[in-house]
């Protein structure tokens, strides 16, 4: 299935329990579609809630609302049924909001272009954590629920670990020569995989984040803009050349290219709630829904490009020292704003 969005999309998210998919566009629009197998997707909502682009989209509150973030520094909560604004925070961050991810049933995290990460608690109706974790834009985040650790990647070339129990930045990796663009946790929590601007995958061992323990350099000469964990052994990658590939981790291997969205960069990948569909968005202004079973047919035939034994220690003590300051090249255009105390009241009406 293919949906012509009409504008460049930046993010997408599937409803947690229904056949709905949302996309945020460069125009600031939020689009909501209902999809079904072998039928044309139906647009349910079009909401223009931002004065600049809509970079981040996430369903919250069991799918009853959608939270969006923008370079205009605002975060907006929209009712899924009516399309009406539930609440709007004009100055949620001091810079452009670039990424929003779900943490628990009642918390989400947002990251901005200045490297700040904030955690929002929907029950307490407040911003409960704020971390100045990076020096450049937050490119991606992922959450380890068992240890309450929030991992972030940035254009400054570092990986951060924020401890939500102690409200501290627990550690940060040494600066990489590459901008880190995407991140997933694999191998039952023992490995953290980061996609980079040069196409290399960096593998970090949990608890030893100062430097990567392995590099997979044979994946692509193009940037790996999106990572989506399929299982503990395999990850789906989206690259700058529009190719979607299935990749094995430890041993590191390209299992097979599974789809080609277009010749343009993949912005984001996501699974439907039942994992029947893989969603992808790209600079060709389309949202494509791929039948996951069809994509994975024949994936048992693998070609090994490089292999590494997983001999790293699995100790869980995380480094505490912080790296020395260094600057990376920022791939995002920033839009500045000012933090206001009203940021603590974002979820007051949810």
Coordinates of C-alpha atoms in Angstrom, one line a residue:
X1 CA 0.0 0.0 0.0
X2 CA 1.1 3.5 -0.8
X3 CA -0.1 6.8 0.5
X4 CA 0.7 10.1 -1.2
X5 CA 1.1 12.5 1.6
X6 CA 1.6 15.6 -0.7
X7 CA 4.5 16.9 1.4
X8 CA 7.8 15.7 2.9
X9 CA 7.2 13.6 6.0
X10 CA 9.4 13.6 9.0
X11 CA 7.9 11.0 11.3
X12 CA 5.2 8.3 11.5
X13 CA 3.6 6.2 14.3
X14 CA 1.1 3.3 14.4
X15 CA -1.8 3.2 16.8
X16 CA -1.0 0.7 19.6
X17 CA -4.2 -1.4 19.1
X18 CA -6.0 -0.3 16.0
X19 CA -5.3 0.0 12.2
X20 CA -4.4 3.7 12.3
X21 CA -1.2 5.4 11.3
X22 CA -0.2 9.0 11.8
X23 CA 2.4 11.1 9.9
X24 CA 3.9 14.5 10.5
X25 CA 4.8 16.7 7.6
X26 CA 7.2 19.6 6.7
X27 CA 4.1 21.8 6.4
X28 CA 3.3 21.4 10.1
X29 CA 0.3 19.1 9.3
X30 CA -0.6 16.0 11.2
X31 CA -2.3 13.3 9.0
X32 CA -4.2 10.3 10.4
X33 CA -5.2 7.4 8.2
X34 CA -7.1 4.1 8.6
X35 CA -5.6 1.2 6.7
X36 CA -6.5 -2.4 6.0
X37 CA -5.1 -5.2 3.9
X38 CA -6.0 -5.0 0.2
X39 CA -7.9 -1.7 0.5
X40 CA -7.1 1.9 -0.1
X41 CA -6.1 3.8 3.1
X42 CA -8.7 6.4 4.2
X43 CA -7.6 9.7 5.6
X44 CA -9.5 10.5 8.9
X45 CA -7.8 13.7 10.0
X46 CA -5.7 16.6 8.8
X47 CA -4.6 19.0 11.6
X48 CA -2.3 22.0 11.2
X49 CA -1.2 22.6 14.7
X50 CA 2.3 24.0 14.2
X51 CA 3.7 27.1 12.6
X52 CA 6.7 25.1 11.4
X53 CA 7.2 21.5 10.4
X54 CA 5.9 18.6 12.4
X55 CA 9.1 16.6 13.1
X56 CA 7.8 14.2 15.8
X57 CA 4.7 12.1 16.2
X58 CA 3.6 9.6 18.9
X59 CA 0.3 8.1 20.0
X60 CA -0.2 8.4 23.8
X61 CA -2.9 7.5 26.4
X62 CA -3.6 4.1 24.8
X63 CA -4.0 5.7 21.4
X64 CA -6.6 8.3 22.4
X65 CA -4.3 11.2 21.7
X66 CA -1.4 12.1 19.4
X67 CA 1.5 14.2 20.6
X68 CA 3.5 16.1 18.0
X69 CA 6.7 18.3 18.2
X70 CA 8.0 21.0 16.0
X71 CA 10.9 23.4 15.4
X72 CA 8.5 26.2 16.6
X73 CA 9.4 24.7 20.1
X74 CA 5.8 23.6 20.7
X75 CA 4.4 20.3 21.7
X76 CA 0.7 19.7 20.8
X77 CA -1.7 17.0 22.0
X78 CA -4.5 16.2 19.6
X79 CA -7.6 14.1 20.2
X80 CA -7.7 11.2 17.8
X81 CA -11.5 11.0 17.5
X82 CA -12.2 14.7 16.9
X83 CA -9.0 16.2 15.8
X84 CA -9.3 19.0 18.3
X85 CA -6.4 20.3 20.3
X86 CA -6.4 18.9 23.9
X87 CA -3.6 21.1 25.0
X88 CA -0.7 23.0 23.5
X89 CA 2.7 24.0 25.1
X90 CA 4.3 26.9 23.2
X91 CA 7.7 26.7 24.7
X92 CA 8.3 23.1 25.7
X93 CA 12.0 23.3 24.8
X94 CA 14.5 26.1 24.2
X95 CA 15.1 24.8 20.7
X96 CA 13.4 22.8 17.9
X97 CA 11.7 19.6 19.1
X98 CA 13.2 16.9 16.9
X99 CA 12.2 13.6 18.4
X100 CA 9.5 12.1 20.7
X101 CA 9.4 8.5 22.0
X102 CA 7.1 6.6 24.3
X103 CA 8.6 5.4 27.6
X104 CA 5.9 3.9 29.8
X105 CA 2.1 4.0 29.7
X106 CA 2.3 7.4 31.3
X107 CA 5.6 9.0 30.2
X108 CA 7.1 10.2 27.0
X109 CA 10.5 11.7 26.2
X110 CA 11.3 14.6 23.8
X111 CA 14.6 15.7 22.4
X112 CA 15.6 19.0 20.8
X113 CA 18.2 20.5 18.5
X114 CA 20.3 21.8 21.4
X115 CA 20.8 18.3 22.8
X116 CA 18.3 18.6 25.7
X117 CA 16.1 15.6 26.6
X118 CA 12.9 16.1 28.7
X119 CA 10.7 13.4 30.2
X120 CA 7.0 14.2 30.6
X121 CA 4.8 12.4 33.1
X122 CA 1.1 12.3 32.0
X123 CA -0.1 11.3 35.5
X124 CA 1.7 14.0 37.4
X125 CA 0.9 16.4 34.5
X126 CA 4.4 17.8 34.5
X127 CA 8.0 17.7 33.1
X128 CA 9.6 15.4 35.6
X129 CA 13.2 15.2 34.2
X130 CA 15.4 17.4 32.0
X131 CA 18.8 16.4 30.8
X132 CA 21.4 18.5 29.0
X133 CA 22.7 15.3 27.5
X134 CA 24.3 16.5 24.2
X135 CA 25.8 19.4 22.4
X136 CA 24.0 19.0 19.1
X137 CA 20.5 17.8 18.0
X138 CA 18.9 14.6 19.4
X139 CA 18.6 12.3 16.5
X140 CA 17.0 9.3 18.2
X141 CA 16.2 7.8 21.6
X142 CA 15.3 4.3 23.0
X143 CA 14.2 3.1 26.4
X144 CA 15.4 0.2 28.6
X145 CA 12.4 -0.3 30.8
X146 CA 13.9 -2.9 33.1
X147 CA 16.7 -0.6 34.2
X148 CA 14.8 2.7 33.6
X149 CA 17.6 4.0 31.4
X150 CA 16.9 6.3 28.5
X151 CA 19.5 6.2 25.7
X152 CA 20.0 9.0 23.2
X153 CA 22.0 9.6 20.1
X154 CA 23.1 12.9 18.7
X155 CA 24.7 14.8 15.9
X156 CA 27.6 15.5 18.2
X157 CA 28.7 11.9 17.7
X158 CA 27.9 10.6 21.2
X159 CA 25.6 8.1 22.9
X160 CA 24.1 9.1 26.2
X161 CA 22.6 7.1 29.1
X162 CA 20.1 9.0 31.3
X163 CA 19.1 7.3 34.5
X164 CA 15.4 8.1 35.2
X165 CA 15.6 6.8 38.8
X166 CA 18.4 9.0 39.9
X167 CA 17.5 11.8 37.4
X168 CA 21.2 12.0 36.3
X169 CA 23.1 11.6 33.0
X170 CA 24.8 8.3 34.0
X171 CA 27.3 8.2 31.2
X172 CA 28.2 9.4 27.7
X173 CA 30.3 7.7 25.1
X174 CA 33.5 9.2 23.7
X175 CA 33.0 11.3 20.6
X176 CA 32.7 9.4 17.4
X177 CA 33.9 10.7 14.1
X178 CA 30.4 10.0 12.8
X179 CA 27.1 11.6 13.7
X180 CA 24.9 9.0 15.4
X181 CA 21.5 9.0 13.8
X182 CA 19.6 6.0 15.2
X183 CA 19.7 3.5 18.1
X184 CA 18.2 0.2 19.2
X185 CA 18.8 -2.2 22.1
X186 CA 19.4 -5.9 21.1
X187 CA 20.7 -9.2 22.3
X188 CA 18.4 -9.3 25.3
X189 CA 19.7 -5.9 26.5
X190 CA 23.4 -6.8 26.1
X191 CA 24.1 -4.7 23.0
X192 CA 23.2 -1.2 21.8
X193 CA 23.3 -0.6 18.0
X194 CA 23.8 2.8 16.5
X195 CA 23.4 3.9 12.9
X196 CA 25.8 6.5 11.6
X197 CA 26.1 9.1 8.9
X198 CA 28.8 7.1 7.0
X199 CA 26.8 3.9 7.0
X200 CA 28.7 2.1 9.7
X201 CA 26.9 0.4 12.6
X202 CA 28.5 0.9 16.0
X203 CA 27.9 -1.8 18.6
X204 CA 28.2 -1.0 22.3
X205 CA 28.2 -3.5 25.1
X206 CA 25.8 -2.6 27.9
X207 CA 27.6 -1.1 30.8
X208 CA 30.6 -0.2 28.7
X209 CA 29.5 2.8 26.7
X210 CA 32.8 4.7 26.5
X211 CA 33.7 3.2 23.2
X212 CA 32.0 0.8 20.8
X213 CA 33.0 -2.9 21.1
X214 CA 32.5 -3.7 17.4
X215 CA 31.8 -1.9 14.0
X216 CA 29.9 -3.3 11.1
X217 CA 31.4 -1.4 8.2
X218 CA 30.1 -3.4 5.2
X219 CA 26.4 -2.4 5.4
X220 CA 26.2 0.7 3.3
X221 CA 28.2 3.7 2.0
X222 CA 25.1 5.8 2.8
X223 CA 23.9 7.0 6.2
X224 CA 21.8 4.7 8.3
X225 CA 19.0 7.0 9.2
X226 CA 16.5 4.5 10.7
X227 CA 16.9 1.3 12.8
X228 CA 14.0 -0.9 13.7
X229 CA 14.5 -4.0 15.9
X230 CA 12.9 -7.1 14.4
X231 CA 14.1 -9.6 17.1
X232 CA 17.1 -10.0 19.4
X233 CA 19.2 -11.2 16.4
X234 CA 18.0 -9.0 13.5
X235 CA 17.4 -5.4 12.8
X236 CA 15.8 -3.6 9.9
X237 CA 17.8 -0.6 8.5
X238 CA 16.7 2.4 6.5
X239 CA 19.4 4.1 4.5
X240 CA 20.0 7.4 2.7
X241 CA 19.8 5.6 -0.7
X242 CA 16.2 4.5 0.0
X243 CA 17.1 0.9 0.6
X244 CA 15.5 -1.1 3.5
X245 CA 17.6 -4.1 4.6
X246 CA 17.5 -6.9 7.0
X247 CA 20.7 -7.1 9.0
X248 CA 22.0 -9.8 11.5
X249 CA 23.9 -8.8 14.6
X250 CA 26.8 -10.8 16.0
X251 CA 27.6 -12.3 13.6
X252 CA 27.3 -9.1 11.7
X253 CA 25.9 -9.8 8.2
X254 CA 23.6 -8.4 5.6
X255 CA 20.8 -11.0 5.4
X256 CA 19.1 -9.4 2.4
X257 CA 17.7 -6.1 1.1
X258 CA 14.0 -6.5 1.6
X259 CA 12.5 -3.3 0.0
X260 CA 13.4 -0.2 -1.9
X261 CA 11.2 2.7 -0.8
X262 CA 12.6 5.2 -3.4
X263 CA 15.9 6.7 -4.4
X264 CA 15.5 9.2 -1.6
X265 CA 16.5 8.9 2.1
X266 CA 14.4 6.8 4.5
X267 CA 13.2 9.1 7.3
X268 CA 11.6 6.6 9.6
X269 CA 10.5 3.0 10.0
X270 CA 7.8 1.5 12.2
X271 CA 5.8 -1.7 12.8
X272 CA 2.0 -1.8 13.0
X273 CA 0.6 -2.9 16.3
X274 CA 0.2 -6.5 15.1
X275 CA 3.5 -6.5 13.2
X276 CA 1.7 -7.4 10.0
X277 CA 2.9 -4.2 8.3
X278 CA 6.2 -2.3 8.1
X279 CA 5.7 1.4 7.5
X280 CA 8.3 3.6 5.9
X281 CA 8.5 7.3 4.9
X282 CA 10.9 9.0 2.6
X283 CA 11.7 12.2 0.8
X284 CA 9.5 11.1 -2.1
X285 CA 6.5 12.3 0.0
X286 CA 5.0 8.9 0.3
X287 CA 4.1 6.6 3.2
X288 CA 4.4 2.9 2.2
X289 CA 2.9 0.0 4.1
X290 CA 4.8 -3.3 3.4
X291 CA 3.4 -6.8 4.2
X292 CA 6.1 -7.9 6.6
X293 CA 5.7 -11.6 5.9
X294 CA 6.2 -11.0 2.2
X295 CA 9.3 -8.9 2.9
X296 CA 10.9 -11.6 5.1
X297 CA 10.3 -14.5 2.7
X298 CA 13.7 -16.2 2.0
X299 CA 15.5 -14.3 4.8
X300 CA 16.9 -17.5 6.0
X301 CA 19.5 -17.3 3.3
X302 CA 22.2 -15.1 4.7
X303 CA 25.4 -13.7 3.3
X304 CA 28.1 -13.1 6.0
X305 CA 30.1 -9.9 5.4
X306 CA 31.9 -9.9 8.7
X307 CA 31.5 -11.8 11.9
X308 CA 32.5 -11.1 15.5
X309 CA 32.3 -13.3 18.5
X310 CA 30.2 -11.8 21.3
X311 CA 33.0 -12.1 23.9
X312 CA 32.4 -8.7 25.7
X313 CA 31.7 -8.8 29.4
X314 CA 28.0 -8.4 30.2
X315 CA 28.6 -6.5 33.5
X316 CA 25.9 -4.0 34.2
X317 CA 27.9 -1.3 35.9
X318 CA 27.7 1.8 33.8
X319 CA 30.6 4.3 33.3
X320 CA 30.1 7.5 35.2
X321 CA 32.8 9.8 33.7
X322 CA 31.8 12.4 31.1
X323 CA 33.7 13.0 27.9
X324 CA 35.6 16.1 27.0
X325 CA 33.8 18.7 25.0
X326 CA 33.8 18.5 21.2
X327 CA 31.6 19.7 18.5
X328 CA 30.0 17.8 15.6
X329 CA 28.4 18.8 12.3
X330 CA 24.7 19.5 12.7
X331 CA 22.5 18.0 10.0
X332 CA 19.3 19.7 11.3
X333 CA 18.3 23.4 10.9
X334 CA 17.7 24.7 14.3
X335 CA 14.9 27.0 15.4
X336 CA 15.4 28.7 18.7
X337 CA 12.9 29.4 21.5
X338 CA 12.7 30.1 25.2
X339 CA 11.8 27.7 28.0
X340 CA 8.9 28.9 30.2
X341 CA 7.8 27.6 33.5
X342 CA 4.5 26.6 31.9
X343 CA 6.3 23.6 30.5
X344 CA 5.6 21.7 33.7
X345 CA 1.8 21.9 32.9
X346 CA 1.8 20.4 29.5
X347 CA -0.4 17.4 30.3
X348 CA -2.7 19.2 32.7
X349 CA -5.7 18.7 30.3
X350 CA -4.9 15.1 29.2

